[in-house]
Structures are given as structure tokens and as C-alpha cells.
Amino acid sequence: MENGGATGNGEEAAAAVAAWNFAPNEGLLGLTALSVRGVLGRVKAGMVEDGAARSVIPLGHGDPSAFPCFRTAPEAVDAVAGALRSGDHNSYAACVGIEPARRSISQYLSRDLPYELSADDVYLTSGCAQAIEVVCSALARHGANILLPRPGYLFYHARAVFNGMEVRYFDLVPERGWEVDLDSLQALADRNTVAMVIVNPGNPCGNVYTYEHLGKVAETARKLGIFVIADEVYAHLTFGGKEFVPMGVFGSVAPVLTLGSISKRWVVPGWRLGWIVTNDPNGIFRKTKVVDSIKSYLDISCDPPTFVQGAIPQLIENTKQEFFDKTVEILRQTADICWEKLKGISCITCPSKPEGSMFVMVKLDLSCLQDITDDMDFCCRLAEEELVVVLPGCAVGYKNWLRITFAIAPSSLHDGLDRLKSFCLRYSKPTK
């Protein structure tokens, strides 16, 4: 009877579904696996917080804003409050963003370039995530492919695939500071390749590219007839021996779409203000109508809040250098803590010390561990047993590696890495 009832219920459910004409977009159902949020949700699924005994240590995602030491600049808060109180920014904005904000961003970015950007080179978006969405949508055409870095931020993969583009991965070389393997990249490209993505400073690797390497990237793009999508959301968050160099410096060699936001440098990811910038002194994006495609997509998508756009000129002009210096100094300290403490964990190898962004990639040696099947199993058990959340490498295309963020309070980082070490010791294979 029970089996018969279950079958009956199943048949009834199927009949009920068949009675309706709508169904989900099948292309969306598998994309959660390509989302950092989705993977971290799986990691934390079995985690039960134990109240005051131990706090959760978030080493899995790059959002330091919850920690007082990373609080945004008071000038930024004043700029937003002033924009709200003015009553001048309660209306809809132009689809590309309001002109004073675009002009201010163009001037801000031009400080690091050998040419001047204009407001017309800037398109405002709801954070850098929407910038990725817009660019992938604007490029999509039948048969097109895009070159993405591995390891890398899989949001690019998700948006490209959703728009019907083919994704091809080129390798970053850990032994060379995660530089682009330009030979493998060139071997992947064909007449249907439209663009390549680089992330600098790097997520998830914590690398910073040199002027010379970026020049080679630009020459390779020119040779292949493609443009560069430069994700620079972590611009100027560098604390090693290399200074940040924007890819737009090489815009006359190959056209560059620069993606950025205020999220990371101002530590305000919830304010959702990003941009797409055309670094293209030769006007190639206009001649090929890529600019028209971006504008058309923005006409049918949502905008960042107008009052945040209205705050941008004062936010950029008034924020003191001391605030940026303080943020970088904390990241320098926490990167040092991470580098030194990871050396003492036998089953983890860190190929290079992070020099920028908020992350480091480390290799997991499963041969040293017992009863751990892969990186996802490792992270799920770590979260459940130690309340430490780390992102498995599979979420950035690098299975059996881990991405660890050090953009948290130093005391919490010490605690989290100590718990990580205890966990690894508990699962270490006994020595013979």
C-alpha cells in the first residue's frame, strides 16, 4: 500500500505539473554550482553555530566590511548622506549613469593612464557583477567563444554560458606568480574568439601583474584580433613589491574594457556601484558597435541607486589617502599572518605569497589526510567541526585547492588559521 500510495502521489504530481504551460529556464538550474554564494551555501549547510563558545570565522568570501577595522571612510558616508539629504537624486538616472558621476570616475581613472578618459567612456552598473553581466550579454553571438583564466571567478563562466557563448580556459602558472600562460592562450583562440579576461590584482590568487607582463598580454590580444576585459575591482589593493598597473595603459595596443567598482577599495560592497570603462584611444569599440551594444543592454537593465551615483564626486574627491593607506596596511599584516601560519600546516602548500587583493590559493595534499575525499568534503567538514568557512578550489576551477581570504580582523584570522591547523592535524594520516 505504501509503495502504491507513493507511486500514486508521484503520478498525481506529474499530472498536476502537466496541467500548466509554464516551466523553468533549464539553463538557469545548474548555474548555482558556478556561484561562490551557491558553493559556500553547500559548505555551510551542516554547520551549527555554538553560541558564545566559538564564533564563525569567514575565510570563504571577500567581504571585510563586517569588521570594524575595515569600516569605510567617514567621507564616503558623508557623501552618500549628503546626496540623500539634498533631494536632488531621488529620480531615475540615465541608463549609462548620471554625468557628474561618470565624469568623476573618468578623472579618477585617468590619473594612472597616459591619456585622458571622458565621461562618455564610463558606463555605471550595479556593482562589478552587473558589469560582467552587461559585457557578456553585449558580446554574445552565435558561435562566439571567450577566454577565461583558470583558476578564476566562475561568475564569468556562468554569465557567458547563460548567453550562449562557449568558454575556453587558459592557465595561470603558479610557479610564475600566477602569470598568464600566453602560449596556451594563443592555442585556444580561433576566428570565433572575441575577448579574454584578466583579473588584476588577482582573485583568487592574490597576484599582481607587472607592466611587462601586461604589455605581453596586450600584444597577444592584438595579434589574435580580440580585446581584453580587465577586471580591476581590487585596483590599488597591493602590498607586495609590485605596484598596480591598469590594463588601460595598453589601450592603444589592443582595446580594453575595464571593469571596476567602489566595493573593494572603499569597502562598501553593499552600495552596488560599479563601472565599465572603454580604454580605447583608437575608437575600435565605437567602429565595431560594441559601445552601441553595451548602451542597448543598459537600456533594458536596472541601474545603480541614483543617490549613490550622486555621491560619487564627493566620495572620490574627499576620501583621504590615509584611509586607503590604512586599508592596505591591514591587508599587508593579514597577508603576512596568512603566509606564515600556512607554512606550519603540513597538508597545505602555498605556492606564492599574496601581493594584492584579499585572497590566496593553496594546494591541498589529500595524500596526507585520511577520510577526506576532495576539497569540497574538506571544506564541509571544516565548517561543521571548526566553524571555519573556506572556499573549495572547485568553485574557482581548481579542484583540490582552497581559496582563503585574509580580509578579516587579524585576531579572527589567527583564530581561524589555528582551527584550520587543528583540523588538519586531526585528519592527518599517522606516520609510520
Short mmCIF file of C-alpha atoms in Angstrom, two decimals:
data_model
loop_
_atom_site.label_atom_id
_atom_site.label_comp_id
_atom_site.label_asym_id
_atom_site.label_seq_id
_atom_site.Cartn_x
_atom_site.Cartn_y
_atom_site.Cartn_z
CA MET A 1 0.00 0.00 0.00
CA GLU A 2 2.79 2.43 0.93
CA ASN A 3 4.61 1.81 -2.37
CA GLY A 4 1.34 2.06 -4.26
CA GLY A 5 0.50 5.31 -2.47
CA ALA A 6 3.90 6.78 -3.25
CA THR A 7 3.52 5.86 -6.91
CA GLY A 8 0.07 7.34 -6.94
CA ASN A 9 1.31 10.56 -5.39
CA GLY A 10 4.07 10.72 -7.97
CA GLU A 11 1.61 10.25 -10.80
CA GLU A 12 -0.67 12.89 -9.34
CA ALA A 13 2.22 15.33 -9.03
CA ALA A 14 3.27 14.69 -12.64
CA ALA A 15 -0.29 15.21 -13.82
CA ALA A 16 -0.55 18.44 -11.84
CA VAL A 17 2.66 19.75 -13.46
CA ALA A 18 1.46 18.73 -16.91
CA ALA A 19 -1.68 20.79 -16.44
CA TRP A 20 0.33 24.03 -16.61
CA ASN A 21 2.00 25.59 -19.63
CA PHE A 22 5.00 27.13 -17.84
CA ALA A 23 8.34 25.55 -16.94
CA PRO A 24 11.66 26.83 -15.59
CA ASN A 25 14.50 28.05 -17.76
CA GLU A 26 16.61 24.88 -17.80
CA GLY A 27 19.71 26.93 -18.47
CA LEU A 28 19.48 28.51 -15.03
CA LEU A 29 19.06 25.38 -12.95
CA GLY A 30 22.72 24.32 -12.99
CA LEU A 31 24.30 27.74 -12.61
CA THR A 32 24.30 27.76 -8.79
CA ALA A 33 27.29 25.40 -8.94
CA LEU A 34 29.21 28.24 -10.66
CA SER A 35 28.36 30.73 -7.92
CA VAL A 36 30.61 31.43 -4.92
CA ARG A 37 27.44 32.04 -2.90
CA GLY A 38 25.98 28.73 -4.01
CA VAL A 39 29.13 26.75 -3.17
CA LEU A 40 29.53 28.47 0.19
CA GLY A 41 25.89 27.64 0.91
CA ARG A 42 26.71 23.95 0.42
CA VAL A 43 29.81 24.27 2.60
CA LYS A 44 27.84 25.85 5.44
CA ALA A 45 24.81 23.56 5.18
CA GLY A 46 25.91 21.27 8.02
CA MET A 47 27.32 23.98 10.24
CA VAL A 48 25.65 24.58 13.62
CA GLU A 49 26.80 27.67 15.50
CA ASP A 50 27.57 27.05 19.16
CA GLY A 51 26.59 30.44 20.56
CA ALA A 52 29.15 32.28 22.66
CA ALA A 53 31.57 29.35 22.75
CA ARG A 54 33.09 29.98 19.31
CA SER A 55 32.28 32.42 16.53
CA VAL A 56 32.15 31.55 12.85
CA ILE A 57 35.36 32.58 11.03
CA PRO A 58 34.53 33.66 7.44
CA LEU A 59 37.57 32.83 5.34
CA GLY A 60 35.47 31.96 2.29
CA HIS A 61 34.37 35.26 0.75
CA GLY A 62 35.92 38.67 0.31
CA ASP A 63 33.68 41.00 2.30
CA PRO A 64 35.63 42.59 5.13
CA SER A 65 33.01 45.28 5.77
CA ALA A 66 31.61 43.47 8.82
CA PHE A 67 34.87 44.05 10.73
CA PRO A 68 35.35 47.46 12.41
CA CYS A 69 38.98 47.69 11.31
CA PHE A 70 37.77 47.73 7.69
CA ARG A 71 34.98 50.29 8.14
CA THR A 72 34.63 52.64 5.19
CA ALA A 73 35.88 56.22 5.19
CA PRO A 74 33.69 58.76 7.02
CA GLU A 75 33.96 60.99 3.96
CA ALA A 76 32.26 58.28 1.90
CA VAL A 77 29.40 58.05 4.41
CA ASP A 78 29.06 61.84 4.42
CA ALA A 79 28.94 61.90 0.63
CA VAL A 80 26.06 59.42 0.49
CA ALA A 81 24.21 61.13 3.35
CA GLY A 82 24.66 64.50 1.65
CA ALA A 83 23.37 63.14 -1.65
CA LEU A 84 20.28 61.81 0.09
CA ARG A 85 19.61 64.97 2.08
CA SER A 86 19.98 67.18 -0.99
CA GLY A 87 16.81 65.79 -2.54
CA ASP A 88 18.50 66.04 -5.95
CA HIS A 89 18.92 62.31 -6.51
CA ASN A 90 15.51 60.75 -5.99
CA SER A 91 14.73 60.38 -9.70
CA TYR A 92 15.53 57.80 -12.32
CA ALA A 93 19.04 58.12 -13.74
CA ALA A 94 20.11 57.91 -17.36
CA CYS A 95 20.74 54.30 -18.40
CA VAL A 96 24.51 54.91 -18.64
CA GLY A 97 24.61 56.73 -15.29
CA ILE A 98 24.44 60.39 -14.31
CA GLU A 99 27.03 62.61 -15.96
CA PRO A 100 28.75 64.08 -12.85
CA ALA A 101 29.46 60.57 -11.51
CA ARG A 102 30.77 59.34 -14.86
CA ARG A 103 32.96 62.42 -15.24
CA SER A 104 34.35 62.00 -11.73
CA ILE A 105 35.19 58.32 -12.34
CA SER A 106 36.82 59.13 -15.68
CA GLN A 107 39.06 61.70 -13.98
CA TYR A 108 39.84 59.31 -11.12
CA LEU A 109 40.91 56.52 -13.50
CA SER A 110 42.82 58.88 -15.81
CA ARG A 111 45.35 59.55 -13.03
CA ASP A 112 47.00 56.20 -13.86
CA LEU A 113 46.77 56.40 -17.66
CA PRO A 114 48.87 58.06 -20.39
CA TYR A 115 45.71 59.62 -21.89
CA GLU A 116 42.52 61.27 -20.62
CA LEU A 117 39.25 59.41 -20.35
CA SER A 118 35.98 61.28 -20.75
CA ALA A 119 32.60 60.79 -19.11
CA ASP A 120 31.45 59.16 -22.36
CA ASP A 121 33.95 56.34 -21.76
CA VAL A 122 32.21 55.37 -18.49
CA TYR A 123 29.04 53.28 -18.03
CA LEU A 124 27.74 52.81 -14.49
CA THR A 125 26.46 49.46 -13.28
CA SER A 126 25.03 47.87 -10.17
CA GLY A 127 28.38 46.67 -8.90
CA CYS A 128 31.04 44.83 -10.86
CA ALA A 129 28.79 41.76 -11.07
CA GLN A 130 26.37 43.61 -13.31
CA ALA A 131 29.30 44.93 -15.34
CA ILE A 132 30.22 41.30 -16.10
CA GLU A 133 26.61 40.54 -16.98
CA VAL A 134 26.42 43.52 -19.35
CA VAL A 135 29.68 42.75 -21.14
CA CYS A 136 28.88 39.05 -21.62
CA SER A 137 25.43 39.96 -22.94
CA ALA A 138 26.80 42.63 -25.27
CA LEU A 139 29.32 40.18 -26.77
CA ALA A 140 27.04 37.18 -27.16
CA ARG A 141 26.52 35.94 -30.71
CA HIS A 142 26.13 32.51 -32.26
CA GLY A 143 29.39 30.55 -32.19
CA ALA A 144 31.38 33.10 -30.18
CA ASN A 145 33.84 31.98 -27.51
CA ILE A 146 35.57 33.80 -24.69
CA LEU A 147 38.90 33.00 -22.97
CA LEU A 148 38.84 32.85 -19.17
CA PRO A 149 41.65 32.32 -16.62
CA ARG A 150 41.96 29.14 -14.57
CA PRO A 151 41.77 29.44 -11.61
CA GLY A 152 39.26 32.23 -11.89
CA TYR A 153 35.99 33.79 -10.85
CA LEU A 154 33.33 31.48 -12.29
CA PHE A 155 30.71 34.22 -12.48
CA TYR A 156 32.19 34.96 -15.92
CA HIS A 157 31.59 31.35 -16.92
CA ALA A 158 28.00 31.44 -15.67
CA ARG A 159 27.13 34.66 -17.50
CA ALA A 160 28.87 33.63 -20.73
CA VAL A 161 27.20 30.20 -20.85
CA PHE A 162 23.81 31.68 -19.99
CA ASN A 163 24.21 33.95 -23.01
CA GLY A 164 25.08 31.04 -25.29
CA MET A 165 28.82 31.65 -25.54
CA GLU A 166 31.46 28.93 -25.43
CA VAL A 167 34.01 29.20 -22.62
CA ARG A 168 37.64 28.20 -23.06
CA TYR A 169 40.15 28.26 -20.20
CA PHE A 170 43.78 29.33 -20.29
CA ASP A 171 46.08 28.52 -17.40
CA LEU A 172 47.66 30.79 -14.84
CA VAL A 173 51.09 29.50 -13.80
CA PRO A 174 51.55 29.30 -10.01
CA GLU A 175 55.32 28.94 -10.29
CA ARG A 176 55.49 32.28 -12.13
CA GLY A 177 53.33 34.30 -9.74
CA TRP A 178 50.15 33.17 -11.50
CA GLU A 179 51.12 34.82 -14.80
CA VAL A 180 49.03 34.09 -17.87
CA ASP A 181 50.32 31.14 -19.90
CA LEU A 182 50.30 33.07 -23.17
CA ASP A 183 51.26 30.04 -25.27
CA SER A 184 48.28 28.04 -24.03
CA LEU A 185 46.04 31.08 -24.52
CA GLN A 186 47.06 31.51 -28.15
CA ALA A 187 46.49 27.81 -28.82
CA LEU A 188 42.88 28.16 -27.65
CA ALA A 189 41.93 31.10 -29.82
CA ASP A 190 40.29 30.96 -33.24
CA ARG A 191 38.23 33.23 -35.52
CA ASN A 192 35.27 32.99 -33.15
CA THR A 193 37.20 34.19 -30.09
CA VAL A 194 36.01 37.65 -29.08
CA ALA A 195 37.82 38.51 -25.84
CA MET A 196 39.99 37.37 -22.97
CA VAL A 197 39.59 38.13 -19.27
CA ILE A 198 42.35 39.02 -16.83
CA VAL A 199 41.86 39.85 -13.16
CA ASN A 200 44.48 42.17 -11.67
CA PRO A 201 45.10 42.28 -8.73
CA GLY A 202 44.08 38.67 -8.79
CA ASN A 203 41.05 36.91 -7.43
CA PRO A 204 41.51 34.12 -6.37
CA CYS A 205 45.31 34.08 -6.43
CA GLY A 206 46.42 37.32 -4.76
CA ASN A 207 48.83 38.04 -7.63
CA VAL A 208 49.77 41.43 -9.12
CA TYR A 209 50.89 41.62 -12.76
CA THR A 210 53.92 43.62 -13.85
CA TYR A 211 53.93 46.28 -16.56
CA GLU A 212 55.99 43.95 -18.76
CA HIS A 213 53.58 41.04 -18.43
CA LEU A 214 50.54 43.22 -19.13
CA GLY A 215 52.31 44.53 -22.22
CA LYS A 216 52.73 40.95 -23.47
CA VAL A 217 49.04 40.28 -22.79
CA ALA A 218 48.10 43.33 -24.87
CA GLU A 219 50.38 42.30 -27.76
CA THR A 220 48.87 38.81 -27.70
CA ALA A 221 45.35 40.23 -27.81
CA ARG A 222 46.28 42.48 -30.75
CA LYS A 223 47.80 39.53 -32.60
CA LEU A 224 44.63 37.47 -32.09
CA GLY A 225 42.30 40.34 -33.02
CA ILE A 226 40.49 40.27 -29.68
CA PHE A 227 40.09 42.73 -26.82
CA VAL A 228 40.90 42.46 -23.13
CA ILE A 229 38.31 42.51 -20.35
CA ALA A 230 40.31 43.80 -17.39
CA ASP A 231 38.64 43.09 -14.06
CA GLU A 232 40.29 45.63 -11.76
CA VAL A 233 37.83 45.61 -8.89
CA TYR A 234 40.81 45.21 -6.49
CA ALA A 235 42.76 48.08 -8.09
CA HIS A 236 45.37 49.66 -5.79
CA LEU A 237 44.91 47.00 -3.09
CA THR A 238 48.57 45.93 -3.39
CA PHE A 239 51.06 45.42 -0.59
CA GLY A 240 53.99 43.48 -2.05
CA GLY A 241 56.82 44.62 -4.27
CA LYS A 242 54.65 45.32 -7.34
CA GLU A 243 52.55 48.40 -7.89
CA PHE A 244 49.18 48.21 -9.58
CA VAL A 245 49.30 48.95 -13.32
CA PRO A 246 45.94 49.31 -15.09
CA MET A 247 45.48 47.34 -18.29
CA GLY A 248 44.18 50.52 -19.88
CA VAL A 249 47.79 51.74 -20.14
CA PHE A 250 47.94 49.45 -23.19
CA GLY A 251 44.62 50.52 -24.69
CA SER A 252 46.35 51.80 -27.83
CA VAL A 253 47.85 48.33 -28.42
CA ALA A 254 44.58 46.44 -28.00
CA PRO A 255 41.21 47.82 -26.87
CA VAL A 256 40.39 47.24 -23.21
CA LEU A 257 37.10 47.15 -21.32
CA THR A 258 37.96 47.88 -17.69
CA LEU A 259 35.53 46.68 -15.02
CA GLY A 260 35.69 48.16 -11.55
CA SER A 261 33.70 49.39 -8.57
CA ILE A 262 33.88 51.21 -5.26
CA SER A 263 33.16 47.92 -3.44
CA LYS A 264 36.68 46.86 -2.52
CA ARG A 265 38.82 49.98 -2.23
CA TRP A 266 36.16 51.82 -0.25
CA VAL A 267 34.99 48.58 1.47
CA VAL A 268 31.31 49.09 0.58
CA PRO A 269 30.19 46.05 -1.46
CA GLY A 270 26.58 46.64 -0.45
CA TRP A 271 26.46 50.06 -2.12
CA ARG A 272 26.40 48.39 -5.57
CA LEU A 273 28.20 50.94 -7.70
CA GLY A 274 30.43 49.64 -10.46
CA TRP A 275 31.51 50.61 -13.96
CA ILE A 276 32.51 49.56 -17.44
CA VAL A 277 35.15 51.82 -19.00
CA THR A 278 36.32 51.85 -22.62
CA ASN A 279 40.10 52.25 -22.74
CA ASP A 280 40.28 52.64 -26.49
CA PRO A 281 42.18 55.64 -27.90
CA ASN A 282 41.78 54.23 -31.42
CA GLY A 283 37.98 54.12 -31.24
CA ILE A 284 37.71 50.44 -32.13
CA PHE A 285 34.78 49.78 -29.79
CA ARG A 286 32.74 52.50 -31.49
CA LYS A 287 33.67 51.37 -35.00
CA THR A 288 32.65 47.78 -34.21
CA LYS A 289 29.46 48.97 -32.41
CA VAL A 290 30.40 47.24 -29.14
CA VAL A 291 29.59 50.54 -27.42
CA ASP A 292 26.15 50.57 -29.04
CA SER A 293 25.53 47.04 -27.79
CA ILE A 294 26.50 48.00 -24.22
CA LYS A 295 24.20 51.03 -24.32
CA SER A 296 21.33 48.96 -25.68
CA TYR A 297 21.70 46.40 -22.90
CA LEU A 298 21.78 49.12 -20.27
CA ASP A 299 18.51 50.45 -21.72
CA ILE A 300 16.78 47.21 -20.69
CA SER A 301 18.51 46.57 -17.34
CA CYS A 302 18.43 48.06 -13.86
CA ASP A 303 20.59 50.97 -12.69
CA PRO A 304 22.65 51.53 -9.52
CA PRO A 305 20.80 53.70 -6.97
CA THR A 306 20.73 57.31 -8.11
CA PHE A 307 21.70 58.69 -4.70
CA VAL A 308 24.87 56.54 -4.67
CA GLN A 309 25.68 57.84 -8.15
CA GLY A 310 25.09 61.34 -6.84
CA ALA A 311 27.57 60.76 -4.01
CA ILE A 312 30.43 59.65 -6.27
CA PRO A 313 32.06 63.06 -6.98
CA GLN A 314 32.32 63.92 -3.27
CA LEU A 315 33.23 60.35 -2.32
CA ILE A 316 36.20 60.35 -4.71
CA GLU A 317 37.28 63.93 -4.06
CA ASN A 318 37.04 63.93 -0.26
CA THR A 319 38.30 60.47 0.78
CA LYS A 320 41.71 60.95 2.36
CA GLN A 321 44.75 58.95 1.27
CA GLU A 322 45.20 57.94 4.91
CA PHE A 323 42.09 55.77 4.67
CA PHE A 324 43.44 53.87 1.66
CA ASP A 325 46.85 53.52 3.29
CA LYS A 326 45.28 52.10 6.44
CA THR A 327 43.29 49.50 4.48
CA VAL A 328 46.36 48.39 2.56
CA GLU A 329 48.43 48.21 5.75
CA ILE A 330 45.88 45.93 7.42
CA LEU A 331 45.84 43.72 4.33
CA ARG A 332 49.65 43.64 4.40
CA GLN A 333 49.56 42.48 8.02
CA THR A 334 46.90 39.84 7.45
CA ALA A 335 48.63 38.57 4.29
CA ASP A 336 51.80 38.15 6.37
CA ILE A 337 49.85 36.30 9.08
CA CYS A 338 48.29 34.02 6.49
CA TRP A 339 51.61 33.30 4.75
CA GLU A 340 53.46 32.47 7.98
CA LYS A 341 50.75 30.36 9.61
CA LEU A 342 50.02 28.36 6.44
CA LYS A 343 53.68 27.30 6.40
CA GLY A 344 53.01 25.34 9.59
CA ILE A 345 50.18 23.23 8.13
CA SER A 346 51.67 20.11 6.59
CA CYS A 347 48.85 19.20 4.20
CA ILE A 348 48.68 22.67 2.61
CA THR A 349 51.13 24.27 0.19
CA CYS A 350 51.09 27.95 -0.69
CA PRO A 351 52.99 28.48 -3.99
CA SER A 352 53.49 32.23 -3.59
CA LYS A 353 52.90 34.94 -1.04
CA PRO A 354 49.90 37.12 -1.92
CA GLU A 355 50.78 40.63 -3.08
CA GLY A 356 47.33 42.05 -3.76
CA SER A 357 43.55 41.69 -3.49
CA MET A 358 42.22 39.77 -0.47
CA PHE A 359 42.90 36.11 -1.30
CA VAL A 360 45.46 33.38 -1.55
CA MET A 361 45.27 30.00 -3.30
CA VAL A 362 46.72 26.98 -1.51
CA LYS A 363 47.10 23.39 -2.66
CA LEU A 364 45.54 20.62 -0.60
CA ASP A 365 47.59 17.42 -0.30
CA LEU A 366 44.97 14.72 0.18
CA SER A 367 47.66 12.04 0.47
CA CYS A 368 48.47 13.45 3.93
CA LEU A 369 44.87 13.16 5.11
CA GLN A 370 42.58 10.28 5.97
CA ASP A 371 38.84 10.06 5.36
CA ILE A 372 38.83 13.24 3.24
CA THR A 373 37.72 12.68 -0.35
CA ASP A 374 38.23 16.08 -2.01
CA ASP A 375 38.30 19.84 -1.46
CA MET A 376 34.52 20.10 -1.03
CA ASP A 377 34.50 17.35 1.59
CA PHE A 378 37.40 19.07 3.36
CA CYS A 379 35.61 22.43 3.48
CA CYS A 380 32.26 20.97 4.57
CA ARG A 381 33.84 19.09 7.46
CA LEU A 382 35.97 22.09 8.43
CA ALA A 383 32.86 24.27 8.63
CA GLU A 384 30.90 21.67 10.57
CA GLU A 385 33.64 20.82 13.07
CA GLU A 386 35.58 24.08 13.44
CA LEU A 387 33.12 26.77 12.28
CA VAL A 388 35.71 27.95 9.77
CA VAL A 389 34.42 28.66 6.26
CA VAL A 390 36.89 28.29 3.39
CA LEU A 391 36.07 28.20 -0.33
CA PRO A 392 36.88 24.89 -2.07
CA GLY A 393 39.01 25.27 -5.17
CA CYS A 394 36.35 23.63 -7.33
CA ALA A 395 34.44 26.92 -7.04
CA VAL A 396 37.23 28.67 -8.97
CA GLY A 397 38.04 25.84 -11.37
CA TYR A 398 40.93 24.35 -9.36
CA LYS A 399 39.90 21.08 -7.74
CA ASN A 400 41.65 20.06 -4.52
CA TRP A 401 42.90 23.57 -3.88
CA LEU A 402 41.46 26.10 -1.43
CA ARG A 403 40.85 29.83 -1.67
CA ILE A 404 41.39 31.61 1.64
CA THR A 405 40.58 35.25 2.27
CA PHE A 406 42.71 37.20 4.74
CA ALA A 407 40.50 40.32 4.64
CA ILE A 408 39.23 39.91 8.17
CA ALA A 409 40.32 41.24 11.56
CA PRO A 410 43.83 39.98 12.46
CA SER A 411 42.65 38.35 15.70
CA SER A 412 39.93 36.44 13.85
CA LEU A 413 42.42 35.37 11.19
CA HIS A 414 44.80 34.00 13.84
CA ASP A 415 41.93 32.06 15.40
CA GLY A 416 40.65 30.72 12.08
CA LEU A 417 44.04 29.51 10.88
CA ASP A 418 44.73 27.87 14.24
CA ARG A 419 41.45 25.98 13.92
CA LEU A 420 42.37 25.04 10.34
CA LYS A 421 45.67 23.62 11.61
CA SER A 422 43.92 21.65 14.38
CA PHE A 423 41.50 20.21 11.84
CA CYS A 424 44.34 19.11 9.55
CA LEU A 425 46.19 17.51 12.45
CA ARG A 426 43.05 15.62 13.46
CA TYR A 427 42.71 14.13 9.99
CA SER A 428 46.42 13.60 9.32
CA LYS A 429 47.48 10.08 8.42
CA PRO A 430 49.63 8.53 11.14
CA THR A 431 53.33 8.46 10.32
CA LYS A 432 54.90 5.03 10.06
#
